[in-house]
Coordinates of C-alpha atoms in Angstrom, one line a residue:
Chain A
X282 CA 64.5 -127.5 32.7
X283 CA 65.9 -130.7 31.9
X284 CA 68.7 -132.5 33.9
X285 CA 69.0 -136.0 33.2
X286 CA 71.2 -138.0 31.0
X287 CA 70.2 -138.2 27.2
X288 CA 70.0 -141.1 26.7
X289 CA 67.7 -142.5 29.5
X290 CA 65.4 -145.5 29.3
X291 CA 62.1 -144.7 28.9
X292 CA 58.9 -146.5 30.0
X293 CA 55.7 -145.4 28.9
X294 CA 52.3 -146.1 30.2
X295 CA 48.7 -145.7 29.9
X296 CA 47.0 -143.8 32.4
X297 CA 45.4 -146.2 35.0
X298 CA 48.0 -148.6 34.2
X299 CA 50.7 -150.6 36.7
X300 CA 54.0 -149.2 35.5
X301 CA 57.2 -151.0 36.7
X302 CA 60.7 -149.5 36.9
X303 CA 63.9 -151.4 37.9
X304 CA 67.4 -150.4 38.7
X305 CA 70.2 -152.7 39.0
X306 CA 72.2 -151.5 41.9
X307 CA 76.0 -152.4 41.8
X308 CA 77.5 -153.1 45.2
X309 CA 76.3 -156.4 46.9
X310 CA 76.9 -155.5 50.3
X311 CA 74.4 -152.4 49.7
X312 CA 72.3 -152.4 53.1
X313 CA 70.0 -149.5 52.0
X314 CA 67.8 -148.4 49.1
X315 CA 65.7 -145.7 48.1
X316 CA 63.7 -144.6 44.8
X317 CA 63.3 -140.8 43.7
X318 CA 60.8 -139.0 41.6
X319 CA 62.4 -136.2 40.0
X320 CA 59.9 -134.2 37.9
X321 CA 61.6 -131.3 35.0
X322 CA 63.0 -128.3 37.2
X323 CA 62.8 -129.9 40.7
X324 CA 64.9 -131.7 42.5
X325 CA 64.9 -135.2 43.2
X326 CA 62.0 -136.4 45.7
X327 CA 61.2 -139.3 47.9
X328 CA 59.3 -141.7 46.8
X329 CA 60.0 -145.2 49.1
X330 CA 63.1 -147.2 51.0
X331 CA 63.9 -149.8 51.5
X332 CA 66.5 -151.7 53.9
X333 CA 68.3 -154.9 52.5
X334 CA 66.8 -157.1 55.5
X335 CA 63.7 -157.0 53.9
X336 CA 62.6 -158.2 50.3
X337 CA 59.6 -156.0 49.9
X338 CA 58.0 -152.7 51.2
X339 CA 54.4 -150.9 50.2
X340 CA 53.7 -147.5 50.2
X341 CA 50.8 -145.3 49.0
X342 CA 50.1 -146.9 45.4
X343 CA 54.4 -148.0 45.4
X344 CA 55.6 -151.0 45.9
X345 CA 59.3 -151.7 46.4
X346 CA 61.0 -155.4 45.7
X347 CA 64.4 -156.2 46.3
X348 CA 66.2 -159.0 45.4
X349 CA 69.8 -159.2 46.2
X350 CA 70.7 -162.2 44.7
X351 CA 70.4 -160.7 41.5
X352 CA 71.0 -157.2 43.3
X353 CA 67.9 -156.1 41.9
X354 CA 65.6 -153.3 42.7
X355 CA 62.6 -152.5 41.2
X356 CA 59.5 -149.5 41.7
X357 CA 55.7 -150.6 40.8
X358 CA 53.3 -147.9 40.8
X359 CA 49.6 -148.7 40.9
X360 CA 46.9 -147.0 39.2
X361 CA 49.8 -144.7 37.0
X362 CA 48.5 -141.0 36.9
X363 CA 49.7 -138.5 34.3
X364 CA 51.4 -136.9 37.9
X365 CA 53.7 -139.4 38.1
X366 CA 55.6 -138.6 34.6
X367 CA 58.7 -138.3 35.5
X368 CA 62.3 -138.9 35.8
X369 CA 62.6 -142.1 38.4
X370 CA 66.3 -142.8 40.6
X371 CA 67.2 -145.9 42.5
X372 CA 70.1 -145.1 44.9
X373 CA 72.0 -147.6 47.7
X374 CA 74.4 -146.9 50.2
X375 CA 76.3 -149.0 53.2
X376 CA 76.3 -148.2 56.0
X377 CA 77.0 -144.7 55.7
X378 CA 74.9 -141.5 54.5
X379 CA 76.6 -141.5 50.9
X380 CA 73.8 -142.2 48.4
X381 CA 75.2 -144.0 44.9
X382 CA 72.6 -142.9 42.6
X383 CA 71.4 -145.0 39.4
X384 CA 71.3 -143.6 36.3
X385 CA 67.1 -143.0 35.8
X386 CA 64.4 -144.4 34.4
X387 CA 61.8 -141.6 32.3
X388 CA 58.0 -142.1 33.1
X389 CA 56.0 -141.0 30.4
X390 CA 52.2 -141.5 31.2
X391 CA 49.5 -141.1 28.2
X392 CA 46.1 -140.6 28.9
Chain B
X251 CA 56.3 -127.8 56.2
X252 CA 59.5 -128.6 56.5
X253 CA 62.1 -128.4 53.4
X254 CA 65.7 -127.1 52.6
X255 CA 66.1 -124.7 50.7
X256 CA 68.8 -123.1 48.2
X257 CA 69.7 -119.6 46.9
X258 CA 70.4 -118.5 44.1
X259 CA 67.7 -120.7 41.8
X260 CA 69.7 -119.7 38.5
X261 CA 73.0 -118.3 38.3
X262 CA 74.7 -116.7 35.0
X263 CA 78.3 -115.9 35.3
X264 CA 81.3 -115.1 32.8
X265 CA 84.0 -117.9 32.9
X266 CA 87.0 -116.4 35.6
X267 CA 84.1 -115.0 38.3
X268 CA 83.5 -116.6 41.6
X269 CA 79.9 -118.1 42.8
X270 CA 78.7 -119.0 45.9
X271 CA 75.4 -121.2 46.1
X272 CA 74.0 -121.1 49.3
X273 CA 71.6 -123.7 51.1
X274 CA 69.5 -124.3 54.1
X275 CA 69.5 -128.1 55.5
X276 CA 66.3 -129.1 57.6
X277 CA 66.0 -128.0 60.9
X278 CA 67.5 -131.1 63.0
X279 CA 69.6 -132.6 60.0
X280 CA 73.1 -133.6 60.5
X281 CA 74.1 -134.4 57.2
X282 CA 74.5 -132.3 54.2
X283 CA 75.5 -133.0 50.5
X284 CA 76.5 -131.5 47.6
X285 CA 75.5 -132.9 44.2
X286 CA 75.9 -131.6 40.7
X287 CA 73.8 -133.0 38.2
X288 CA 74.3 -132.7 34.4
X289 CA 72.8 -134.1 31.6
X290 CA 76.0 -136.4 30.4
X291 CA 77.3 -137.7 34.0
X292 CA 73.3 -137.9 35.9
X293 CA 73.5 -136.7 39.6
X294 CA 77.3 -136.8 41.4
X295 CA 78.1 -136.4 44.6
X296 CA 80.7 -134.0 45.1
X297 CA 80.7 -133.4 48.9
X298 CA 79.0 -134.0 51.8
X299 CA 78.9 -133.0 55.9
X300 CA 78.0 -134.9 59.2
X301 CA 77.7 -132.1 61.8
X302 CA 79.3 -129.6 60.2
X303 CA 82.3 -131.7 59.6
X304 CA 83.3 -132.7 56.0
X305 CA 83.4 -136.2 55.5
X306 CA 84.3 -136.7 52.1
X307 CA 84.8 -133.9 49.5
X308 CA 86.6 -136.6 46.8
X309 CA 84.2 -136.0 44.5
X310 CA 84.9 -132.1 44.1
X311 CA 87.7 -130.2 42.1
X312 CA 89.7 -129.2 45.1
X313 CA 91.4 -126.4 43.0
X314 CA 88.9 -124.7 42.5
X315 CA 85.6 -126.0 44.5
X316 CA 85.2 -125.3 48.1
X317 CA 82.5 -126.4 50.4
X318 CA 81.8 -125.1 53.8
X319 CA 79.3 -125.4 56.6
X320 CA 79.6 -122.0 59.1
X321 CA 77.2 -122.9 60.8
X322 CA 74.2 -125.9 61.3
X323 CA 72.0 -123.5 59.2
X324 CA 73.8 -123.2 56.4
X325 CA 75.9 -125.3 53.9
X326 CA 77.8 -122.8 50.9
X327 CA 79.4 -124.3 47.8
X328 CA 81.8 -121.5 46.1
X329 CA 83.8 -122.0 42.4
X330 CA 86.7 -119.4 42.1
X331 CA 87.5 -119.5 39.4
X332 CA 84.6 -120.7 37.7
X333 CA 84.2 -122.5 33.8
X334 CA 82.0 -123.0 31.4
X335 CA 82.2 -127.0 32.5
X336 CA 80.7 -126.4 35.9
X337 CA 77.3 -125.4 34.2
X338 CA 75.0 -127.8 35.9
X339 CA 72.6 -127.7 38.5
X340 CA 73.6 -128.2 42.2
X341 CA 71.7 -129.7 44.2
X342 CA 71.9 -129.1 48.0
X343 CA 70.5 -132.3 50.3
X344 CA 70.1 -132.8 54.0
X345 CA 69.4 -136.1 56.3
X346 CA 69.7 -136.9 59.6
X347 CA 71.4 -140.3 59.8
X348 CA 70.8 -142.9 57.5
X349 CA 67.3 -141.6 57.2
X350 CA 66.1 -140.4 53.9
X351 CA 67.9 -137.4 52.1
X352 CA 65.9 -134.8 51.3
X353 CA 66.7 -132.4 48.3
X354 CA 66.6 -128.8 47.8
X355 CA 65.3 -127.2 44.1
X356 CA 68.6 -126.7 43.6
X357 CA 70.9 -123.3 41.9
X358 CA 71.1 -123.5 37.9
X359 CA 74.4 -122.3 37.0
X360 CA 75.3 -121.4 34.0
X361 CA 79.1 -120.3 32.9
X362 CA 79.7 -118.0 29.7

C-alpha cells in the first residue's frame, strides 16, 4: 500500500533511459547523505551514501553528486529498469545517527 | 541474510485500545529508530536508541506514545490510548554508528 505524500514530484522515464533525481537538503553543515528506494508496501531501502568530504560517489548503475554550495543532492540511475519504479528519499544528518529525511521523488519507468 | 524485522505487519484496532509494535534491530546494531510515515507529513522520526538508551523521543506524543528497548534484541513502540490519527505505518530501523540505517517492512496500523 501506498505511504508517501500526495502530492510527490514525479519523474518518469523510458526504460533504458538515465533518470536523474535531486533533493535539496536543508541544513549546510549536513556531513552525511544517503538516498532510499522505497518500493509500495516496503520499507525504505538503501540505495547509496554519501559523506560531505566528497563531491561524488558511484555505485552499481547509481551515481551520487553533491554540491554543497548550493546544498544539492542529486541520484542518477543508469540504464533505468522498470525495477527501479519507485518512491526515491534523500536524507542528511550531522554528526549524529538522526536521519532528516526529504520529502520523495516518484519513479515511474515505462517500457 | 541479515535484516530487522517487525511484528505485527498490520494492525486494526478501535480508537481507546492499546498496541504494541514490536521490532528486531540487526544483530550488532546499536541504534534503533522509530518512524511513522503517513501520506500528508512523509516519514517522521519519532524516537530513537543508542544502546538501549533513548536519545531523543521529541518527536513522539509523550502522553500517549512510549518507546522501549528491554533488551538489544528488541525495540517496542506501544500507544495507550490509541486514535484514529495514529493510523500510519511505523517503521522500525536499526544502524550501527553513523553507518547506514537499515529499515524494517514495517506494522500498518490502522485506528477505527
Amino acid at each position: 500500500g501506498e505511504s508517501v505524500g500526495l502530492h510527490l514530484p514525479t519523474l518518469s522515464v523510458q526504460e533504458g533511459d538515465n533518470s536523474i533525481i535531486n533533493c535539496a537538503y536543508s541544513n549546510s553543515a549536513s556531513d552525511y547523505f544517503i538516498w532510499y528506494k522505497q518500493e509500495s508496501g516496503k520499507g525504505p531501502q538503501f540505495i547509496i551514501d554519501i559523506r560531505s568530504n566528497m563531491d561524488k560517489r558511484q555505485g552499481q548503475r547509481v551515481t551520487v553528486l553533491l554540491n554543497k554550495t548550493v546544498k544539492h543532492l542529486s541520484l542518477q540511475i543508469a540504464a533505468t529498469q522498470p525495477g527501479d519504479s519507485a518512491v526515491y528519499f534523500c536524507a542528511e544528518t550531522l554528526n549524529t545517527d538522526k536521519l532528516i529525511f526529504g520529502t520523495g521523488t516518484r519513479l515511474q519507468v515505462f517500457p | 541474510d541479515a535484516r530487522v524485522t517487525q511484528t505485527p505487519r498490520h494492525k486494526v484496532t478501535e480508537m481507546g485500545q492499546e498496541v504494541t509494535m514490536r521490532c528486531q534491530p540487526i544483530l550488532g546494531h546499536n541504534t534503533v529508530f522509530w518512524y511513522r510515515q503517513t501520506m500528508m507529513q512523509g516519514l517522521e522520526l519519532l524516537a530513537y536508541f543508542r544502546n538501549r538508551a533513548p536519545l531523543d523521543d521529541s518527536g513522539m506524543p509523550k502522553d500517549r506514545f512510549s518507546a522501549e528497548m528491554p533488551d538489544a534484541t528488541l525495540a517496542t513502540l506501544k500507544i495507550q490510548p490509541s486514535e484514529p490519527r495514529d493510523s500510519a505505518v511505523y517503521f522500525c530501523a536499526s544502524g550501527l554508528g553513523q553507518l547506514a540505517t537499515f529499515f524494517g517492512p514495517g506494522t500498518r496500523l490502522t485506528v477505527l
